[in-house]
Structures are given as structure tokens and as C-alpha cells.
Coordinates of N, CA and C in Angstrom, one line a residue:
X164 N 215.5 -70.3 -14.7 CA 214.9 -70.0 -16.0 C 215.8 -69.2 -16.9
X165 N 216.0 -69.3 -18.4 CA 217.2 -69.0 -19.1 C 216.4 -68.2 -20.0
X166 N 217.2 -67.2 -20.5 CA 217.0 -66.0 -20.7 C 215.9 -66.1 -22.0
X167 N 216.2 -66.8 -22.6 CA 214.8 -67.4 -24.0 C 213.9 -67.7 -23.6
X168 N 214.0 -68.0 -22.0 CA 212.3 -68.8 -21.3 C 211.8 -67.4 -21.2
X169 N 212.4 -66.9 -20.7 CA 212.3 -65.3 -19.9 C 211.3 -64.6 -21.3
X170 N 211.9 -64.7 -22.3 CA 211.6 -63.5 -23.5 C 210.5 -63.7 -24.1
X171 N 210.3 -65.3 -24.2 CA 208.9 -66.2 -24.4 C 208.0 -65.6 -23.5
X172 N 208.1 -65.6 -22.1 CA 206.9 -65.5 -21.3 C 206.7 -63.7 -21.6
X173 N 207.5 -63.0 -21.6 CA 207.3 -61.7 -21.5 C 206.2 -61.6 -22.9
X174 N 207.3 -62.2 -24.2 CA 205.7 -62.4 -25.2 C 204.8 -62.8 -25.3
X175 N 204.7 -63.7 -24.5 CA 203.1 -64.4 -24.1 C 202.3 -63.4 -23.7
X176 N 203.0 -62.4 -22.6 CA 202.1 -61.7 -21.6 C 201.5 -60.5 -23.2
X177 N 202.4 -59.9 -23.7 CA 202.0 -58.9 -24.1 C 200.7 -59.7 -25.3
X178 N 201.0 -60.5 -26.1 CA 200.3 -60.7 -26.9 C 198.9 -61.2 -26.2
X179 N 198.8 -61.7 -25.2 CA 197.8 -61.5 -23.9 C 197.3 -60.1 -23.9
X180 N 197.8 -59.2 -23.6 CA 197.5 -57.9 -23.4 C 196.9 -57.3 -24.8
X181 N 197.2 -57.5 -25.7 CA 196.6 -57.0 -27.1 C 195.0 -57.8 -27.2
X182 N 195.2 -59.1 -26.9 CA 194.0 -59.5 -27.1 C 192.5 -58.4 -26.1
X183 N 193.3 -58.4 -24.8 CA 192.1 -58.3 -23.9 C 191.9 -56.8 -23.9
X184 N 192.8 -55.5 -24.7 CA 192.5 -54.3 -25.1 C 191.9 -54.4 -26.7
X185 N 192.1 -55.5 -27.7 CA 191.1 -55.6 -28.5 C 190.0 -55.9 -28.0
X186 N 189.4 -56.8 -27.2 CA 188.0 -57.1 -27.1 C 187.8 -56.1 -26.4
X187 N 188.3 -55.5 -25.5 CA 187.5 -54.4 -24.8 C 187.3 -53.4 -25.9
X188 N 187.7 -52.7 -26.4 CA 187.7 -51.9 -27.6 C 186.6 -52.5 -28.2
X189 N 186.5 -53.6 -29.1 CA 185.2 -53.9 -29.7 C 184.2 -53.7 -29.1
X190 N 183.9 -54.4 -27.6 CA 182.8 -54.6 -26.6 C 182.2 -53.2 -26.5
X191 N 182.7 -51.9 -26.8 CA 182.8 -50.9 -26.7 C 182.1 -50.3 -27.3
X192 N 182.2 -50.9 -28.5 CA 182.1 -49.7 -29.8 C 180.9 -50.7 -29.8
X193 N 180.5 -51.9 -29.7 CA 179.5 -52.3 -30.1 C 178.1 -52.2 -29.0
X194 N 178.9 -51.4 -27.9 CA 177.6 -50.9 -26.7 C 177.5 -49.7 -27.6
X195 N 178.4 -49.1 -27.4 CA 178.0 -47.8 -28.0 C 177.1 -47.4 -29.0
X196 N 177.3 -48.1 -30.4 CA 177.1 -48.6 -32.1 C 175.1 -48.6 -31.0
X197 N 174.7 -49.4 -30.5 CA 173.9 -49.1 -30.2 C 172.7 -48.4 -29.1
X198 N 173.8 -47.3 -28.7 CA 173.5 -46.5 -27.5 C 173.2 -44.9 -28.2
X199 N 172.7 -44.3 -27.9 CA 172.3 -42.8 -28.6 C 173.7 -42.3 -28.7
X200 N 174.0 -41.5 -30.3 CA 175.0 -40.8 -30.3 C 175.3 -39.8 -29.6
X201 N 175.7 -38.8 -29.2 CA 176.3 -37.8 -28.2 C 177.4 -36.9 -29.8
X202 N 177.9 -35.5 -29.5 CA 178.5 -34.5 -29.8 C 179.6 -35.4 -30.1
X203 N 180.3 -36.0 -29.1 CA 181.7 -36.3 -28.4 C 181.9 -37.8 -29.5
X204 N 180.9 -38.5 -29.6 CA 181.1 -39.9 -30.2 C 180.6 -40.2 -31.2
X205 N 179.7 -39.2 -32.4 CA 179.1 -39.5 -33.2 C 179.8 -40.1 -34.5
X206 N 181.2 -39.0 -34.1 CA 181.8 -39.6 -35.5 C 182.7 -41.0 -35.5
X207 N 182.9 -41.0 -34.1 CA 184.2 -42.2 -34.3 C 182.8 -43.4 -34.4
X208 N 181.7 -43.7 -33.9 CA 180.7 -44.8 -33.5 C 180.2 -44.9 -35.4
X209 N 180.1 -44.1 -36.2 CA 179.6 -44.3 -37.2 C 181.1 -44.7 -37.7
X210 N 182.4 -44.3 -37.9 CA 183.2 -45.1 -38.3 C 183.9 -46.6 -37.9
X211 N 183.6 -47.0 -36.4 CA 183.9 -47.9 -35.5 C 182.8 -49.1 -36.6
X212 N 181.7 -48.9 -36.6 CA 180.6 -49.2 -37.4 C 181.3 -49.8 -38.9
X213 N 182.0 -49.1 -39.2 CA 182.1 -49.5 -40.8 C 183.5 -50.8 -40.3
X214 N 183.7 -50.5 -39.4 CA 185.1 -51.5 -39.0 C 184.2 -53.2 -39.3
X215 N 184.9 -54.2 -38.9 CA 184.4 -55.6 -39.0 C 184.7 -55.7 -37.3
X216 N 184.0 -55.5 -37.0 CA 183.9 -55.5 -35.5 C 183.7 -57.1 -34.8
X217 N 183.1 -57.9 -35.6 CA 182.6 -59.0 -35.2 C 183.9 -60.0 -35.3
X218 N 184.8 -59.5 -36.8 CA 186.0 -60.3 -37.1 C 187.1 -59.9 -35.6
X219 N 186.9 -58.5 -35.3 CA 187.8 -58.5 -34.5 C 187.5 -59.1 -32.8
X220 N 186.3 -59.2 -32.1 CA 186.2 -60.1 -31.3 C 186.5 -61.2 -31.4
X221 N 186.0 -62.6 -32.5 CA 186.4 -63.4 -33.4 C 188.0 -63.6 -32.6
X222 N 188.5 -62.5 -33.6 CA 190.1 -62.3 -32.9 C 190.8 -62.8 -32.1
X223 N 190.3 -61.6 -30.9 CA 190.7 -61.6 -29.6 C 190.4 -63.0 -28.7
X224 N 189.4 -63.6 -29.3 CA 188.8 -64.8 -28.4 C 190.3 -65.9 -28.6
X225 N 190.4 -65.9 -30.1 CA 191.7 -66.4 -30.5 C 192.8 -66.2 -29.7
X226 N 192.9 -65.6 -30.1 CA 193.9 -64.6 -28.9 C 194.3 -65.3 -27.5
X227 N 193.0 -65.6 -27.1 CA 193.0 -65.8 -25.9 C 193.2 -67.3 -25.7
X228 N 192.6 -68.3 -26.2 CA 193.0 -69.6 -26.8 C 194.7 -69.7 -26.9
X229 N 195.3 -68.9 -27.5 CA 196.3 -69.1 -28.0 C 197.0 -69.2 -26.6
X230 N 196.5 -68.2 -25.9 CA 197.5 -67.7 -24.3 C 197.5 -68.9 -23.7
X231 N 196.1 -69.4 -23.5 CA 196.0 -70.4 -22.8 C 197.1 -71.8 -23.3
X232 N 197.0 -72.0 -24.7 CA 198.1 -73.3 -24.9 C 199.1 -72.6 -24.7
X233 N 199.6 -71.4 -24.5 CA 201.2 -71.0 -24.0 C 201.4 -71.9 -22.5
X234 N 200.3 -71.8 -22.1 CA 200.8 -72.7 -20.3 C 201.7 -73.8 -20.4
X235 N 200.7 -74.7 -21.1 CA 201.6 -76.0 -21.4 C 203.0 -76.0 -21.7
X236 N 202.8 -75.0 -22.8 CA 204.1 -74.5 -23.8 C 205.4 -74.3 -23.0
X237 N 204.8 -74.0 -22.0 CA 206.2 -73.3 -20.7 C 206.4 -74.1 -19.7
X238 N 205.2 -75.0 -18.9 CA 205.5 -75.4 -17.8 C 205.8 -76.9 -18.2
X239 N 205.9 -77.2 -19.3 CA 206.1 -78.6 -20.1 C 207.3 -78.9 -20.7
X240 N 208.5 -77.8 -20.7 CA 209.7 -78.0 -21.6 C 210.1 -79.1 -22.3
X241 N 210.0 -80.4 -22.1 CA 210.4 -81.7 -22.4 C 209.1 -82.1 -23.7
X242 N 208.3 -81.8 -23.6 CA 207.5 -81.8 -24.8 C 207.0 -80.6 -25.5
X243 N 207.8 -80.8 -26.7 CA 207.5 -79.3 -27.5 C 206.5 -79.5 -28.6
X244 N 205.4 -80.5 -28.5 CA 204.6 -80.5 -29.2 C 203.3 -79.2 -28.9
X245 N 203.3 -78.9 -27.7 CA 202.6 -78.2 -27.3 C 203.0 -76.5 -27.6
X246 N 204.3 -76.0 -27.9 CA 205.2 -74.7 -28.4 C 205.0 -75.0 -29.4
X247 N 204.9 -76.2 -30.3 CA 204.6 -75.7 -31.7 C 203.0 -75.7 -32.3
X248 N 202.1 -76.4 -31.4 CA 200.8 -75.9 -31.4 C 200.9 -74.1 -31.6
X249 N 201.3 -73.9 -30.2 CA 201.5 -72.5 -29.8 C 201.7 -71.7 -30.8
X250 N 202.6 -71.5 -31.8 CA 203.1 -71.3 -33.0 C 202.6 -71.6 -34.4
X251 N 201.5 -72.1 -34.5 CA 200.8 -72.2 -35.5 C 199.4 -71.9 -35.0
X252 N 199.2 -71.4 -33.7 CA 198.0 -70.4 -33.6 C 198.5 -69.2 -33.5
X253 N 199.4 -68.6 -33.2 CA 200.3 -67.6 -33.2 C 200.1 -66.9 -34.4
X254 N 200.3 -67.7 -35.6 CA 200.8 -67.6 -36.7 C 199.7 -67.1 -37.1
X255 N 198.3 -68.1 -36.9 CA 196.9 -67.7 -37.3 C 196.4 -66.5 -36.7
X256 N 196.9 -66.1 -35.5 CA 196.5 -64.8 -35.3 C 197.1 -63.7 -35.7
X257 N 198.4 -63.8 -35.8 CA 199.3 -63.0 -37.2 C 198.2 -62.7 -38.2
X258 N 198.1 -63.4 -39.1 CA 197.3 -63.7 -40.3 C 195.8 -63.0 -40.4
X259 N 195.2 -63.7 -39.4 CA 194.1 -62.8 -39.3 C 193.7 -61.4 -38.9
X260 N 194.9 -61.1 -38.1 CA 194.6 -59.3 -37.5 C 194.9 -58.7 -39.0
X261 N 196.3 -59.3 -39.7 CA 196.6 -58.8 -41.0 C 196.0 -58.5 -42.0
X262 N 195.0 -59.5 -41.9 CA 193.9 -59.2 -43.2 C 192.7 -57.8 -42.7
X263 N 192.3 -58.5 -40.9 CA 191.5 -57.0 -40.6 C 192.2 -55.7 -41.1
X264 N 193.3 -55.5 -40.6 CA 194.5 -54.2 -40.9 C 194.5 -53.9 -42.1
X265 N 194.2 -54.5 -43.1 CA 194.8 -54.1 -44.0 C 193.2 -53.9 -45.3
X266 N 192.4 -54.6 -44.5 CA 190.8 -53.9 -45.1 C 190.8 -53.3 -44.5
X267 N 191.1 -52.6 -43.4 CA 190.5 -51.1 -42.9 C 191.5 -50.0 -43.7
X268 N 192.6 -50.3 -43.7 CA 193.6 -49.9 -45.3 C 193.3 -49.7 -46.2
X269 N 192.2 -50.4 -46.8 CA 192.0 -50.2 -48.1 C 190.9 -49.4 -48.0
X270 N 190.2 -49.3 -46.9 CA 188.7 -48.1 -46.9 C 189.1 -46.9 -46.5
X271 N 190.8 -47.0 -46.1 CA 190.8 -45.4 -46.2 C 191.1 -44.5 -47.3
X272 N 191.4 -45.5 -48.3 CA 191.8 -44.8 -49.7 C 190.3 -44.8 -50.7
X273 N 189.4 -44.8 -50.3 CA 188.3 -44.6 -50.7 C 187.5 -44.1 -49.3
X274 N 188.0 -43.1 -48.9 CA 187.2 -42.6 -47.6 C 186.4 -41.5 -47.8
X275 N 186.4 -40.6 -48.7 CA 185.9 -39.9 -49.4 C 184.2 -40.5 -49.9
X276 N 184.4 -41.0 -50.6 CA 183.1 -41.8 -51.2 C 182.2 -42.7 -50.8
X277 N 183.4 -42.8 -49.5 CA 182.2 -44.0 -48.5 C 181.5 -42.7 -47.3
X278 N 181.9 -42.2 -47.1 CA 181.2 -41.3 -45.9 C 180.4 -40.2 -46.9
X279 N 180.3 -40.2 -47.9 CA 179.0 -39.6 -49.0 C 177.8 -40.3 -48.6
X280 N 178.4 -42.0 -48.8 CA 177.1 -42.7 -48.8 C 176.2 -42.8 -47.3
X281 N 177.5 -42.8 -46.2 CA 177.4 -42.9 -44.8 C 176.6 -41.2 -44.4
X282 N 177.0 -40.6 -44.9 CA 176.1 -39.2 -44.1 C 174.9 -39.5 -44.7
X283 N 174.7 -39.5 -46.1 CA 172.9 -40.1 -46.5 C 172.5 -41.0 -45.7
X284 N 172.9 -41.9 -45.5 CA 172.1 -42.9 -44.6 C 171.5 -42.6 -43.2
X285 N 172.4 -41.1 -42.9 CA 171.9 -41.2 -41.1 C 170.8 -40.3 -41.4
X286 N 170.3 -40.2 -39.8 CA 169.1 -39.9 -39.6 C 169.4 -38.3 -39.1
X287 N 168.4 -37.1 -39.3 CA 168.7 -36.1 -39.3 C 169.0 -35.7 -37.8
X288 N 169.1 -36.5 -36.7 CA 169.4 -36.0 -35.4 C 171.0 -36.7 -35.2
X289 N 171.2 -37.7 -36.2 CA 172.8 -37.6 -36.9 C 173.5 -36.6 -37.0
X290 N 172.8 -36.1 -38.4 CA 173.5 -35.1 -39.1 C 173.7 -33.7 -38.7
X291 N 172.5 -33.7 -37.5 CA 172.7 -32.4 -36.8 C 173.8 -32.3 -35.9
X292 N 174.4 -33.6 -35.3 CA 175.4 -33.6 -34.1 C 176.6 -33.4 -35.1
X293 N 176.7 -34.0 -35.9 CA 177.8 -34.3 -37.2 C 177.9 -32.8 -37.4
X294 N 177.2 -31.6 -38.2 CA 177.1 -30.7 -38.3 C 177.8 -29.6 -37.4
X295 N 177.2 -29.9 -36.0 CA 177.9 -29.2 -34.9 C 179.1 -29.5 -34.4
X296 N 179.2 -31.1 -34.5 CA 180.7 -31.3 -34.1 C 182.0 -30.8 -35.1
X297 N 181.5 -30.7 -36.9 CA 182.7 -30.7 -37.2 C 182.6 -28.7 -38.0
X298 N 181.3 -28.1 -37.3 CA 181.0 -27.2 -37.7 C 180.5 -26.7 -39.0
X299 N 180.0 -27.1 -39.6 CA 179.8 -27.3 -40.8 C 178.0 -27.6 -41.4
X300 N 178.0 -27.2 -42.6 CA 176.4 -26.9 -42.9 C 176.4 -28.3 -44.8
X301 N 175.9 -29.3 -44.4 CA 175.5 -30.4 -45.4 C 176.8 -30.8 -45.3
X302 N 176.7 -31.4 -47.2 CA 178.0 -32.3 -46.7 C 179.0 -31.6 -47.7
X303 N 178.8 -31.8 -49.2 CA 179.6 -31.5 -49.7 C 179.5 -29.6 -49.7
X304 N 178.6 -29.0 -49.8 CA 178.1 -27.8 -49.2 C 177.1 -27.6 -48.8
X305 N 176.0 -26.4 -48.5 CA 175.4 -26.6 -47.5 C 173.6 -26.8 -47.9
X306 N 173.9 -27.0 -49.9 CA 172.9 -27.2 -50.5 C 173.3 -28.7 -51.2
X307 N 174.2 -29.6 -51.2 CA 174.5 -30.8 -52.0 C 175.3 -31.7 -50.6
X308 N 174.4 -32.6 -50.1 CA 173.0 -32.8 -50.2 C 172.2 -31.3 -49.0
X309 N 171.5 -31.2 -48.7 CA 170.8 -30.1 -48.4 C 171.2 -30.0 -46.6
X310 N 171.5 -28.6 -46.1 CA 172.0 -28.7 -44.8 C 170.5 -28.9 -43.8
X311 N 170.4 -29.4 -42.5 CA 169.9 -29.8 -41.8 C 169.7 -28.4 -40.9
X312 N 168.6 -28.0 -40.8 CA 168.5 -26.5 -39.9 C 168.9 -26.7 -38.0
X313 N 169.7 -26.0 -37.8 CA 169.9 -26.4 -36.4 C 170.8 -24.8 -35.6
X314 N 171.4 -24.8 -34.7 CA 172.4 -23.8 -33.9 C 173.1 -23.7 -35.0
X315 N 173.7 -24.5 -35.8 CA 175.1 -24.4 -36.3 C 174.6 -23.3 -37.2
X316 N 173.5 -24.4 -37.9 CA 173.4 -23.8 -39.9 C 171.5 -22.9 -39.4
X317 N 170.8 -22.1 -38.8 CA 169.8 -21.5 -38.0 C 169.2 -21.0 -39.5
X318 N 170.0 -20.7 -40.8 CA 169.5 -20.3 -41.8 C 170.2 -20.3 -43.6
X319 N 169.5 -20.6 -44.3 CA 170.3 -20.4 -45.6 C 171.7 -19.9 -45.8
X320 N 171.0 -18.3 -45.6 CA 172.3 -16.9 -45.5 C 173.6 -17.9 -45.0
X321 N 173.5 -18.3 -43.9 CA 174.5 -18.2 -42.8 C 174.6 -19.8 -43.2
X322 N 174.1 -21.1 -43.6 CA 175.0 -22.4 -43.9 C 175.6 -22.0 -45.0
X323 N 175.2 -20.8 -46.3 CA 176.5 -20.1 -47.5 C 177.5 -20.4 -47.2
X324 N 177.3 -19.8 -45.8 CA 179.0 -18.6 -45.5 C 179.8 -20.3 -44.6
X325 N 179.5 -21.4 -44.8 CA 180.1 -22.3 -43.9 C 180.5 -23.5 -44.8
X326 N 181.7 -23.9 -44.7 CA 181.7 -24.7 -45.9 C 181.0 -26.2 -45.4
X327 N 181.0 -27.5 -46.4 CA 180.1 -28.4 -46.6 C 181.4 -29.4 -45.1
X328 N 180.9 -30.2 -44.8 CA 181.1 -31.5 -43.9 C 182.5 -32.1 -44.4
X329 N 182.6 -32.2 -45.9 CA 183.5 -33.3 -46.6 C 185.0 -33.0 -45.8
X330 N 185.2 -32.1 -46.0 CA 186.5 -31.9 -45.5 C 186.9 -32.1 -44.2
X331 N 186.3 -31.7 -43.4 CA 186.7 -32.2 -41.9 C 186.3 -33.5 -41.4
X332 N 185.1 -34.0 -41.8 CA 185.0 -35.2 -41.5 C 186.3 -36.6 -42.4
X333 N 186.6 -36.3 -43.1 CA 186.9 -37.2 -44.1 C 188.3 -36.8 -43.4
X334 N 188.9 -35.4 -43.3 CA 190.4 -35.6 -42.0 C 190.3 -36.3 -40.8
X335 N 189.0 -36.2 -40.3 CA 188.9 -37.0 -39.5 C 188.8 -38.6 -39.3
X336 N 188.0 -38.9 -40.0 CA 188.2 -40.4 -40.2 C 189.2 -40.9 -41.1
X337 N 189.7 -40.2 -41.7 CA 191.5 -40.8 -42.0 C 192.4 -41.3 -41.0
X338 N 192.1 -39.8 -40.0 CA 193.0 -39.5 -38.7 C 193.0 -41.0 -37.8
X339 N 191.5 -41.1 -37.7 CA 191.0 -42.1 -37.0 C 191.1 -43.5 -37.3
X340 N 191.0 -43.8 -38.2 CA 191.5 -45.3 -39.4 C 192.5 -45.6 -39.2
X341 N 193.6 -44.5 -39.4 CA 195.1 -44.5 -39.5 C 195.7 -45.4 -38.2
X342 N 194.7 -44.7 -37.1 CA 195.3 -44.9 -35.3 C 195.1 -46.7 -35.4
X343 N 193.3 -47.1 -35.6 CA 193.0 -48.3 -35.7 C 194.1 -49.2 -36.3
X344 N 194.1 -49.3 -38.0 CA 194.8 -50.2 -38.8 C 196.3 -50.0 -38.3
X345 N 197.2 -49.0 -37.7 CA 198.6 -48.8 -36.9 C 198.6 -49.8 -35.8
X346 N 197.4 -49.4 -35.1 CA 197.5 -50.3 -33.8 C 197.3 -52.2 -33.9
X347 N 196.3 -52.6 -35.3 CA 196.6 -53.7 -35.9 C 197.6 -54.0 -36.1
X348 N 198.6 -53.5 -37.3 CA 199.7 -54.1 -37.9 C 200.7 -54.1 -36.3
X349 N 200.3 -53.2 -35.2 CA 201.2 -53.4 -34.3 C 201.1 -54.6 -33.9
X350 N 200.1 -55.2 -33.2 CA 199.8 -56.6 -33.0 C 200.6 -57.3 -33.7
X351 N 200.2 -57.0 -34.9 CA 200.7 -58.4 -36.1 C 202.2 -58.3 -35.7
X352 N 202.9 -57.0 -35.7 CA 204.6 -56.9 -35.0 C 205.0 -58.1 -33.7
X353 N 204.2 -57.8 -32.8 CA 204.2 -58.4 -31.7 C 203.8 -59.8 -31.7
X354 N 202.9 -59.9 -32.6 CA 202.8 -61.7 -33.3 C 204.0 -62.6 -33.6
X355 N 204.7 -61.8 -34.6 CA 206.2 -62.3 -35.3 C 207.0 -62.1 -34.3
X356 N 206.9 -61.0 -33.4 CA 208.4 -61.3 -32.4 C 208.5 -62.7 -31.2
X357 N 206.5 -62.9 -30.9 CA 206.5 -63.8 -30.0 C 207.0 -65.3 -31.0
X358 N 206.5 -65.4 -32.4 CA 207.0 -66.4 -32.9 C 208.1 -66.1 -33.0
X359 N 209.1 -65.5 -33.3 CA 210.5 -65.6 -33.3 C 211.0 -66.1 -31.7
X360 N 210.2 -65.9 -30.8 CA 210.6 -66.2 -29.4 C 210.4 -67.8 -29.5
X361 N 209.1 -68.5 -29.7 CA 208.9 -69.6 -30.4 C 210.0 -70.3 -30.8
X362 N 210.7 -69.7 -31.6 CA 211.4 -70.7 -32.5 C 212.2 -70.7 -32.3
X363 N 213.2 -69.6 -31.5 CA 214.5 -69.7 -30.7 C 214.1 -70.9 -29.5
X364 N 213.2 -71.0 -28.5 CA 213.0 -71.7 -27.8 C 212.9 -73.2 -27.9
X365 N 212.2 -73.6 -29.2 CA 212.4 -74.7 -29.8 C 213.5 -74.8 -29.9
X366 N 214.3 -74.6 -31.6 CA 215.3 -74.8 -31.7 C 216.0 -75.2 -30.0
X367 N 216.3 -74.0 -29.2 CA 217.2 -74.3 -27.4 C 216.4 -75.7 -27.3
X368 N 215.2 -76.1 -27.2 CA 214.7 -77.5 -26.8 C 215.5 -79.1 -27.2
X369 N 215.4 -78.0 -29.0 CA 215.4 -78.9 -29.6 C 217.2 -79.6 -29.1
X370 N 218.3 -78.7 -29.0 CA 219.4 -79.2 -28.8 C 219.7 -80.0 -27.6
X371 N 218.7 -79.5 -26.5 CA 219.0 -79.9 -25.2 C 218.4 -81.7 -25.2
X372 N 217.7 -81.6 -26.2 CA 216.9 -83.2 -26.2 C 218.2 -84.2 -26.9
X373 N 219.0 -83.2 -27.6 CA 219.8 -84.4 -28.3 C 221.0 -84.6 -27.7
X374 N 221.1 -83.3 -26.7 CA 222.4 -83.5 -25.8 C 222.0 -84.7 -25.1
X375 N 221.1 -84.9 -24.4 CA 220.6 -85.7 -23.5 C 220.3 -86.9 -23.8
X376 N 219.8 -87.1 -25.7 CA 220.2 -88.6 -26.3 C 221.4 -89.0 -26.1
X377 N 222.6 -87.9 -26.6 CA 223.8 -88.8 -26.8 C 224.4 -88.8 -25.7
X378 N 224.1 -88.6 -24.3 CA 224.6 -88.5 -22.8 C 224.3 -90.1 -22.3
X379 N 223.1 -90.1 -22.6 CA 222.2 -91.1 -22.7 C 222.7 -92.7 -23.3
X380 N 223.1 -92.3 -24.2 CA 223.6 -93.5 -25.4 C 225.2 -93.4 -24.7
X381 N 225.8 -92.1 -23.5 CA 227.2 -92.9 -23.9 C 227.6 -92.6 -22.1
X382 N 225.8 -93.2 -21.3 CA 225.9 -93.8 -19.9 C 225.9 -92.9 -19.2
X383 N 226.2 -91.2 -19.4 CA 225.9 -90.0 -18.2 C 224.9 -89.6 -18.1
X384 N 224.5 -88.9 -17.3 CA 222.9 -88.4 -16.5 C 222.5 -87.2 -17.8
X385 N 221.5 -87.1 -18.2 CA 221.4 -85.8 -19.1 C 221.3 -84.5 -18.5
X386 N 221.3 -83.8 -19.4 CA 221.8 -82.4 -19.0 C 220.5 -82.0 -18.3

């Protein structure tokens, strides 16, 4: 096996491995998404939530399709119809993590104004965990929109003296977005290096097929 076969399969495997740590990741967030929130998980499950979670299983299934025509792709060298299949699902799953990545990109630059809408919406055994986790009494302060009475905020006086939710949550789900859409565009890196492995390997195919015509045409055994 020559050193391009070698670099192929090594990218097969990883791009394998991204898929089946995406879907578990989804599978995850979408047990959770409907399992009671906890201190520990309220904030990333309401942000995991705003993700396209469905596009990204979608994904990974792909993903996995794609691994599977790599078999052929390898144990077939004499027909590279099957490496260039390989390579234009490759390509598609390039493409598609890219667009996930890069709308979760764009929701962080309006992250601010979306978790305004997102704390209204929850329910006040939400807002109470939310409260406690990020210490904090309402959202923007502890009267706009109005703080939720609990350990944290026990009374008026004392949600005053505590500033509003916006600020630490909204570090936080930046923080947290940032990790997600990073670990996308990583994929998509790992996408283009296994196509560049693709196309070096073609290309090596492609020479070895014509050595072996003109061997062929002038009576020796092919290479």
C-alpha cells in the first residue's frame, strides 16, 4: 500500500469519526431538549435548541453514506468511478456542515436580541435555574422584564443590588456558539483535506492506468 493509499484511508477514518461524534452530540441534545432542565444544563439545552439540530443529524447520516462508498473507493483501485462518487459526496458534506457553521455564525452576532426573546419564552422553573446558574435577578435587570422570586433574588431589596441575566448569559452563549460553529468549520477543514487526498489519489490512478495502456499497446505486462 503506497503512501497516498495510506493518507486516503487515514481520511476516510477521521471524517468517519466526525460524523459519529456529530450524531452523538445531536442524539444528545435532542434527549435532553426534552428531558427536565437541571442547574448544570439549562443554558447550553436552550441554546443547543436554537441550533438546526435536525440539519445536523441529516448530516452525519451523510457522513456516514459517504464512508461507506469509501470501501469501494479503496478496495477497487482499477475503477475510480467509485473515488470520484466518493468526492462529490465529500464535497456535499463539505457544503452542507458549511452552511450549518456559518448560520450558527450569524446568530451569534445577534445574540443579544435573540436570548431577550428566548428568556420570555421560558417557563418560570426556567428562569429560576437560569437565575441561579448565572446568578443573577431578571434579565436585563431585576425589574425589565420582572425577576422571578427564588434563593437567588428571595426579595426586591436584594434582586437591586444584583445585576440583570444579559450579561452573563449572552458571554455565555457566545462562549458556547463559538466552540459549536469552530468545531463545524473544523469538519469542513477535514472535508477538503480528505478531498485533496481524493484527488491526489485519482490523479496516482489516473497515471498508473495509462502506464499500463501504453505497456499494453507496446506488448509488456502492466505495471
Amino acid at each position: 500500500m503506497d503512501k497516498l493509499q495510506t493518507a486516503l484511508i487515514v481520511s476516510n477514518v477521521l471524517v468517519l469519526a466526525t460524523g459519529a461524534i456529530t450524531i452523538a452530540v445531536a442524539v444528545t441534545a435532542l434527549n435532553e431538549k426534552s428531558s427536565k432542565p437541571t442547574l448544570n444544563t439549562v443554558a447550553s439545552n436552550l441554546l443547543l435548541t436554537q441550533c438546526p439540530l435536525s440539519g445536523v443529524v441529516a448530516n452525519a447520516v451523510f457522513i456516514f453514506l459517504t464512508s461507506i462508498a469509501s470501501i469501494p473507493a479503496i478496495t477497487q483501485p482499477l475503477r475510480r468511478i467509485y473515488l470520484k462518487l466518493q468526492a462529490w459526496m465529500i464535497l456535499f458534506c463539505a457544503l452542507f456542515t458549511l452552511i450549518i457553521g456559518l448560520s450558527i455564525w450569524f446568530e451569534t452576532l445577534r445574540t443579544r436580541a435573540k436570548l431577550s426573546d428566548i428568556w420570555g419564552a421560558q417557563s418560570v422553573e426556567v428562569q429560576h435555574l437560569l437565575q441561579e446558574r448565572f446568578n443573577c435577578c431578571g434579565y436585563l435587570d431585576s425589574a425589565t422584564p420582572p425577576f422571578q422570586q427564588d434563593k437567588t433574588c428571595p426579595n426586591a431589596l436584594w434582586a437591586a443590588q444584583k445585576s440583570g441575566c444579559v450579561g452573563n448569559f449572552s458571554n455565555y452563549a457566545n462562549s458556547f456558539l463559538d466552540i459549536v460553529f469552530t468545531a463545524l468549520f473544523g469538519m469542513v477543514a477535514l472535508d477538503v483535506i480528505n478531498l485533496l487526498c481524493i484527488g491526489m489519489v485519482l490523479k496516482s490512478r489516473a497515471e498508473r492506468a495509462r502506464y499500463r495502456l501504453i505497456d499494453k499497446k507496446s506488448g509488456f505486462n502492466g505495471i
